[in-house]
Coordinates of N, CA, C and O in Angstrom, one line a residue:
X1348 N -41.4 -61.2 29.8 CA -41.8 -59.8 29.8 C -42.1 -59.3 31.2 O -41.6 -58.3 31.7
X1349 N -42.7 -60.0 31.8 CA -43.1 -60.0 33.6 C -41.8 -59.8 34.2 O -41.7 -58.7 34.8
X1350 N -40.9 -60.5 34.2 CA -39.7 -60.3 35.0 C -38.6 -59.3 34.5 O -37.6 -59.1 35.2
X1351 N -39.0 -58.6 33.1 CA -38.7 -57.4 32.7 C -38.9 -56.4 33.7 O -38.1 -55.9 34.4
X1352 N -40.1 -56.3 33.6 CA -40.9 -55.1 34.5 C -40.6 -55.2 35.9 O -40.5 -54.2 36.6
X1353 N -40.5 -56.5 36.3 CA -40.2 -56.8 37.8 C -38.4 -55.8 37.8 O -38.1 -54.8 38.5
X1354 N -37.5 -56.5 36.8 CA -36.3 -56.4 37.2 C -35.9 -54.6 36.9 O -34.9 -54.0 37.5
X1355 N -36.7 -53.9 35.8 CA -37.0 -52.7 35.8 C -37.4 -51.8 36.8 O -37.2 -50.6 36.9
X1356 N -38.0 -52.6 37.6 CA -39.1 -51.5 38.6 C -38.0 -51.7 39.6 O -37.4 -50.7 39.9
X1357 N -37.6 -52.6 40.0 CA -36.5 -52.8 41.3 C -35.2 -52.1 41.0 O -34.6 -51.7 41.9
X1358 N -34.7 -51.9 39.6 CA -33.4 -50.8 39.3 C -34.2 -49.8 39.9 O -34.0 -49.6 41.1
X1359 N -35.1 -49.0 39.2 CA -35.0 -48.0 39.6 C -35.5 -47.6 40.9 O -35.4 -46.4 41.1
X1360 N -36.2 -48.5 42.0 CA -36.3 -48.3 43.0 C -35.0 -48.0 44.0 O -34.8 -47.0 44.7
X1361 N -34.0 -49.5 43.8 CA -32.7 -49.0 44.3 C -32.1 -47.7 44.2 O -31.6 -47.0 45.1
X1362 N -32.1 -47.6 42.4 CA -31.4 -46.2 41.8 C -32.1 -44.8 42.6 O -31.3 -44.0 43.2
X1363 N -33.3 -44.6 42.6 CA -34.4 -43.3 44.1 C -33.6 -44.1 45.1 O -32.7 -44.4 44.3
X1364 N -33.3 -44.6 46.0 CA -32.7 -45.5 47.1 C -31.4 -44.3 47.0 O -31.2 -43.3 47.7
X1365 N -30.9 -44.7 46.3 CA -29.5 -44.3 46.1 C -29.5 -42.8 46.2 O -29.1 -42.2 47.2
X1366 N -30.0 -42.3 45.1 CA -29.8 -41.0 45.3 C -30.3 -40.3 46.3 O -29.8 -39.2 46.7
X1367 N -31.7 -40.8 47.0 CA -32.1 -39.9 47.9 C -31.3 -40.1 49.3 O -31.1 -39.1 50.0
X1368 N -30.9 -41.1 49.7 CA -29.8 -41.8 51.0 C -28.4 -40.9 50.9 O -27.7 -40.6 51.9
X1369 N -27.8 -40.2 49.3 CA -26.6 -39.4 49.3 C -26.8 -38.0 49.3 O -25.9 -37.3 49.1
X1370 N -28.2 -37.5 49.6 CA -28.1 -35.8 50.0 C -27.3 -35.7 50.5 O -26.6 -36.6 50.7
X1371 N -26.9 -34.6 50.9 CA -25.9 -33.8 51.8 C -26.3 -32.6 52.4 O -26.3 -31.6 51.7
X1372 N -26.7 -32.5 53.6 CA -27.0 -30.9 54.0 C -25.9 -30.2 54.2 O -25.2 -30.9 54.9
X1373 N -25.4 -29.1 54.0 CA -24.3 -28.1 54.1 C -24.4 -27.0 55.3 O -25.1 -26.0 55.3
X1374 N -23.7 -27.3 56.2 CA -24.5 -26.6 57.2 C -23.5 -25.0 57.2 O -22.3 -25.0 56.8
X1375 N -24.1 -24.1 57.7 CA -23.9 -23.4 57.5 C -22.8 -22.5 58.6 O -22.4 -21.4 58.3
X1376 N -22.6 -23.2 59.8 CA -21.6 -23.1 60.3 C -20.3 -23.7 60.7 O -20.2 -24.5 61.6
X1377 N -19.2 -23.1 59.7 CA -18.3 -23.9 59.8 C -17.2 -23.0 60.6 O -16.0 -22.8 60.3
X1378 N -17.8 -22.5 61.6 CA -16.5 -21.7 63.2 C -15.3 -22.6 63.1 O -14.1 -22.4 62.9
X1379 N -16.2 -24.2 63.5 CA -14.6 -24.9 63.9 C -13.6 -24.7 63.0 O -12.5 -24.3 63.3
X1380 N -14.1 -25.0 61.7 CA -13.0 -25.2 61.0 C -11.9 -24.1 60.2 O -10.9 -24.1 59.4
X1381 N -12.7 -23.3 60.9 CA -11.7 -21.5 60.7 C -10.9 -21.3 61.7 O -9.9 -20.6 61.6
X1382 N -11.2 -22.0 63.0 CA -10.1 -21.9 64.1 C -8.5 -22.0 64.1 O -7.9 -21.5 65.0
X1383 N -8.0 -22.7 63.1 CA -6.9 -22.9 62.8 C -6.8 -22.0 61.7 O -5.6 -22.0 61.4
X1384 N -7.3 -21.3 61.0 CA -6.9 -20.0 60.2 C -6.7 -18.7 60.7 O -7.4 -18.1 61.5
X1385 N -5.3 -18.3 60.0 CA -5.0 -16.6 61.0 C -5.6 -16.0 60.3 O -6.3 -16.2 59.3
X1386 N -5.3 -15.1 60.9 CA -6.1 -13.7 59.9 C -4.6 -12.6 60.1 O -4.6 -11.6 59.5
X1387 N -3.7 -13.0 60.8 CA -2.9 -12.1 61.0 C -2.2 -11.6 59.7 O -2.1 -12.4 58.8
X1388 N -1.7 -10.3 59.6 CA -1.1 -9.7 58.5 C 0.4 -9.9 58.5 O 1.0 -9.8 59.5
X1389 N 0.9 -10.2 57.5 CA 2.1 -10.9 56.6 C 3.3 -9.6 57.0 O 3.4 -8.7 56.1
X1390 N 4.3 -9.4 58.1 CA 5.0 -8.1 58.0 C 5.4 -8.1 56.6 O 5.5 -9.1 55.8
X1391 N 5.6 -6.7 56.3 CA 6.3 -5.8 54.8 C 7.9 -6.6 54.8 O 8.5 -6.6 53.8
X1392 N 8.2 -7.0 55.8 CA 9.8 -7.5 55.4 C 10.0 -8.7 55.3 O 11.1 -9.2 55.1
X1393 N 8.4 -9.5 55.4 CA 8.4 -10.9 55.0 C 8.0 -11.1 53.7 O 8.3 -12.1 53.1
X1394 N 7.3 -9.9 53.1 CA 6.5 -10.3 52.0 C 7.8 -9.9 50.8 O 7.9 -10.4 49.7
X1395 N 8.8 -8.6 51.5 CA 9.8 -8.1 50.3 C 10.6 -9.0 50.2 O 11.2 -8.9 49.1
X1396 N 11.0 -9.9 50.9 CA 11.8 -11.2 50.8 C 11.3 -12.0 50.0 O 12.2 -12.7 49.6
X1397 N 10.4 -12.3 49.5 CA 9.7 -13.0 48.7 C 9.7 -12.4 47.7 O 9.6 -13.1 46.7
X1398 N 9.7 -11.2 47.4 CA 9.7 -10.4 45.8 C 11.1 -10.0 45.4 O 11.4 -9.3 44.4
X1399 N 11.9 -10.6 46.4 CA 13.3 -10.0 46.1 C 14.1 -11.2 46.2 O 14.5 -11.5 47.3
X1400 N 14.5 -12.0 45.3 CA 15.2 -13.6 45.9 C 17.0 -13.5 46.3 O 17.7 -12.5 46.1
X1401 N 17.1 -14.0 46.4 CA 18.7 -14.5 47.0 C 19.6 -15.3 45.9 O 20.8 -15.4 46.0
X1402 N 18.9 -15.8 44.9 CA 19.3 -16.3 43.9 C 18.5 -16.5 42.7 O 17.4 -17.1 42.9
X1403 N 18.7 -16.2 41.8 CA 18.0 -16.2 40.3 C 18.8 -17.3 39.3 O 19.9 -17.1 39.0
X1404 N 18.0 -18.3 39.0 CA 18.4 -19.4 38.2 C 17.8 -18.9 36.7 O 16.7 -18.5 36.4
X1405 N 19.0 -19.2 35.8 CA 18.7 -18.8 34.2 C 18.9 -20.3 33.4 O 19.6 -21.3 33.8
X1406 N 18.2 -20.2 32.2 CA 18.8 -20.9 31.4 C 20.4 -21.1 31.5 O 20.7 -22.2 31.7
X1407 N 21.3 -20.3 31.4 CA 22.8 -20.2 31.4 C 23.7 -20.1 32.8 O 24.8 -20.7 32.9
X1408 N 22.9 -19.3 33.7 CA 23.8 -19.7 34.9 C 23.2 -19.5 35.6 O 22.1 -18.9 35.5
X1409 N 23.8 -20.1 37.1 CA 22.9 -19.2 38.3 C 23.5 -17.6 38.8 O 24.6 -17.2 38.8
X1410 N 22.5 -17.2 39.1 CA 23.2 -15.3 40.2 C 23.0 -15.3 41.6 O 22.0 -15.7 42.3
X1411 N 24.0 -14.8 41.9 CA 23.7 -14.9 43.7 C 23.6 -13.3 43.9 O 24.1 -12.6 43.0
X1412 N 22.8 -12.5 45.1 CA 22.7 -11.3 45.3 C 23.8 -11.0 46.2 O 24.3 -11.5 47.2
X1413 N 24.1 -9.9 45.5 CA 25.2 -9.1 46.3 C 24.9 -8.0 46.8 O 23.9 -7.5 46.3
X1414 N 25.6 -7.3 47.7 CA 25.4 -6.2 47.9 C 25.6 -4.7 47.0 O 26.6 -4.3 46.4
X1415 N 24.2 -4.0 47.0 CA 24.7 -3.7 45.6 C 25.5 -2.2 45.9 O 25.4 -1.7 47.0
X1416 N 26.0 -1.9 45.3 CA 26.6 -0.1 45.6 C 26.9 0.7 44.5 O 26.8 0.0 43.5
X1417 N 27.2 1.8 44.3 CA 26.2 3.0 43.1 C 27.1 2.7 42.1 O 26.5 3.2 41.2
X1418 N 27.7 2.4 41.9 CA 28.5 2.3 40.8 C 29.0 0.3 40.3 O 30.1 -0.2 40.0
X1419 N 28.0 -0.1 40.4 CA 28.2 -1.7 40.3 C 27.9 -2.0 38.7 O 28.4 -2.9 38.1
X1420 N 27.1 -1.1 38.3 CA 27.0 -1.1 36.2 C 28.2 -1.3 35.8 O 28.4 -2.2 34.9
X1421 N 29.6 0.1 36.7 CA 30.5 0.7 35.8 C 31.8 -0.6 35.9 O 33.0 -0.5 35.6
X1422 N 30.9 -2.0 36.4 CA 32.3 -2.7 36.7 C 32.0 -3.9 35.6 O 32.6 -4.9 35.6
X1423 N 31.1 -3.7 34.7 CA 31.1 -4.5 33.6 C 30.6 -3.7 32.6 O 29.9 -2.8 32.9
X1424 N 31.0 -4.0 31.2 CA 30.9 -4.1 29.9 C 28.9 -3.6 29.9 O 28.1 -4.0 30.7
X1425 N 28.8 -3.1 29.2 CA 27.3 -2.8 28.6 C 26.9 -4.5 28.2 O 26.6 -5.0 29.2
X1426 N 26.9 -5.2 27.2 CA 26.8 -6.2 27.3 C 27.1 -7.3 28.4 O 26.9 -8.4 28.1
X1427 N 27.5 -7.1 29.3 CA 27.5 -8.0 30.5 C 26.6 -7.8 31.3 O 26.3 -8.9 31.9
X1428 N 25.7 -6.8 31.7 CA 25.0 -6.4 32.5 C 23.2 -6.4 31.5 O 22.9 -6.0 30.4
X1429 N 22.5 -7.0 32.7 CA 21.0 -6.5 32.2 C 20.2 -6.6 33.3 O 20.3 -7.3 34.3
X1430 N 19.1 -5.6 33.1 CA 17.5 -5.2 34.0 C 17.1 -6.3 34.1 O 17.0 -6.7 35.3
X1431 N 16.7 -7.1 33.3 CA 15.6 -8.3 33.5 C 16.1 -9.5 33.1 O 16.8 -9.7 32.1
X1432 N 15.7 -10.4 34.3 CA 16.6 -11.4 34.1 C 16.1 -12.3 33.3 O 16.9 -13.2 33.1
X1433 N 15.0 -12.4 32.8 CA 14.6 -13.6 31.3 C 15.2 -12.5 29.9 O 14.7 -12.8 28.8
X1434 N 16.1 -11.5 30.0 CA 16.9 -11.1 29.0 C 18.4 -11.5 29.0 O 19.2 -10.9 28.3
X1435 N 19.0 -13.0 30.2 CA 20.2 -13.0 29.9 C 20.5 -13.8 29.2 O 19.8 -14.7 28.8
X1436 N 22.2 -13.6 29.0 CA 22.4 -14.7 27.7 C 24.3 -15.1 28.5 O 24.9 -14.4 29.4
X1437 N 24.6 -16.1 27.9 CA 25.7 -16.6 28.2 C 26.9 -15.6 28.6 O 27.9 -16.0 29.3
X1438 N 26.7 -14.4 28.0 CA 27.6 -13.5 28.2 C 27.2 -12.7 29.2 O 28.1 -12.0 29.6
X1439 N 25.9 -12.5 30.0 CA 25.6 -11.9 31.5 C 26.4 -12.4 31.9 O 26.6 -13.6 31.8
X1440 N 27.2 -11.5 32.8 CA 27.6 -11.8 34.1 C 26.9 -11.0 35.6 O 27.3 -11.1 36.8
X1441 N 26.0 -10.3 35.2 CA 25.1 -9.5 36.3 C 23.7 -9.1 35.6 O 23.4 -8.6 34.6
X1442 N 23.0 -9.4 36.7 CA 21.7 -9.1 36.3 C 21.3 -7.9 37.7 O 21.4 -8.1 38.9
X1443 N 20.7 -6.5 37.3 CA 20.6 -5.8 38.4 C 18.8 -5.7 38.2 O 18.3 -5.2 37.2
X1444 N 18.1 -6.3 39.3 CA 16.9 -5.8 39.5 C 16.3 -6.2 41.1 O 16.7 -6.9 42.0
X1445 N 15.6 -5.7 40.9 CA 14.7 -6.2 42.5 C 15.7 -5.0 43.6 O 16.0 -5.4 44.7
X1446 N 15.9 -4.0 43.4 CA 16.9 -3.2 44.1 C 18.3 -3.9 44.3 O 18.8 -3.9 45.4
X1447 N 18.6 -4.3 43.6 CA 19.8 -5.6 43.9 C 20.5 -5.9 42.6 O 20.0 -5.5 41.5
X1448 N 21.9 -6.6 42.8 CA 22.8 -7.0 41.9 C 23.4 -8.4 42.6 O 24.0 -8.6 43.6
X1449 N 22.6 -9.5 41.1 CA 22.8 -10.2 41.6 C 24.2 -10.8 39.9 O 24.1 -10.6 38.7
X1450 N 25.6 -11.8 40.7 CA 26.7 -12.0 40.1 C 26.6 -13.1 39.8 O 26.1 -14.0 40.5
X1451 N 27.1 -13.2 38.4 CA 27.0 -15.0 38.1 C 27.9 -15.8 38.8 O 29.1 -15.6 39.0
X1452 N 27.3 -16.6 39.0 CA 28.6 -18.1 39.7 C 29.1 -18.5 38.6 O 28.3 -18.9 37.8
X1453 N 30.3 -18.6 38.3 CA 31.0 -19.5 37.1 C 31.4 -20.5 37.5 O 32.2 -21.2 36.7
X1454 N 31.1 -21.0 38.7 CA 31.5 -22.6 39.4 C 30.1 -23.2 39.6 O 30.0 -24.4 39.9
X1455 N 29.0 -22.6 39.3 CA 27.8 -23.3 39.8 C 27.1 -24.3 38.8 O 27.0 -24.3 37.6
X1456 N 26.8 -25.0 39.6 CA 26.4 -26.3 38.8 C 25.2 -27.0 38.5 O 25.2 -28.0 37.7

């Protein structure tokens, strides 16, 4: 029973040991480590490239962007063409969005 209490009292002395030895103070200035962060602003023709891609991969094919010009609808079928491109199907051959017309690859792999 003695070496109970002995081997009890020494856990939990280590166990206070332990916990109080892993505080952590948080300090409250961390300058250095913002020094490598910009703050500079993202130009408008970096961020439209990013909302506008160069290629759109579908279930069924890929599209490459082309240049688009006013009458690019009138060169396919109503069913070949659509607005949004999680609405194409095997029979798209153009998807027009993002200000752009992009053409299916029928070689792409």
């Amino acid at each position: 029973m003695k070496a109970k209490l002995k081997f009890l009292g020494l856990a939990l002395t280590v166990t206070f040991a332990v916990v109080i030895s892993n505080n952590v103070f948080a300090s409250d200035d961390t300058s250095e480590e913002m020094e490598s962060v910009t703050k500079a602003v993202v130009p408008d023709s970096v961020l439209e490239g990013f909302n506008h891609p160069d290629k759109i991969y579908t279930k069924d094919a890929l599209f490459i962007k082309e240049p688009q010009s006013l009458h690019d609808e009138d060169k396919f079928n109503q069913d070949e063409v659509v607005y949004d491109a999680s609405k194409t199907t095997d029979k798209t051959k153009a998807i027009i969005q993002y200000d752009a017309t992009y053409i299916k690859q029928e070689n792409a792999e």
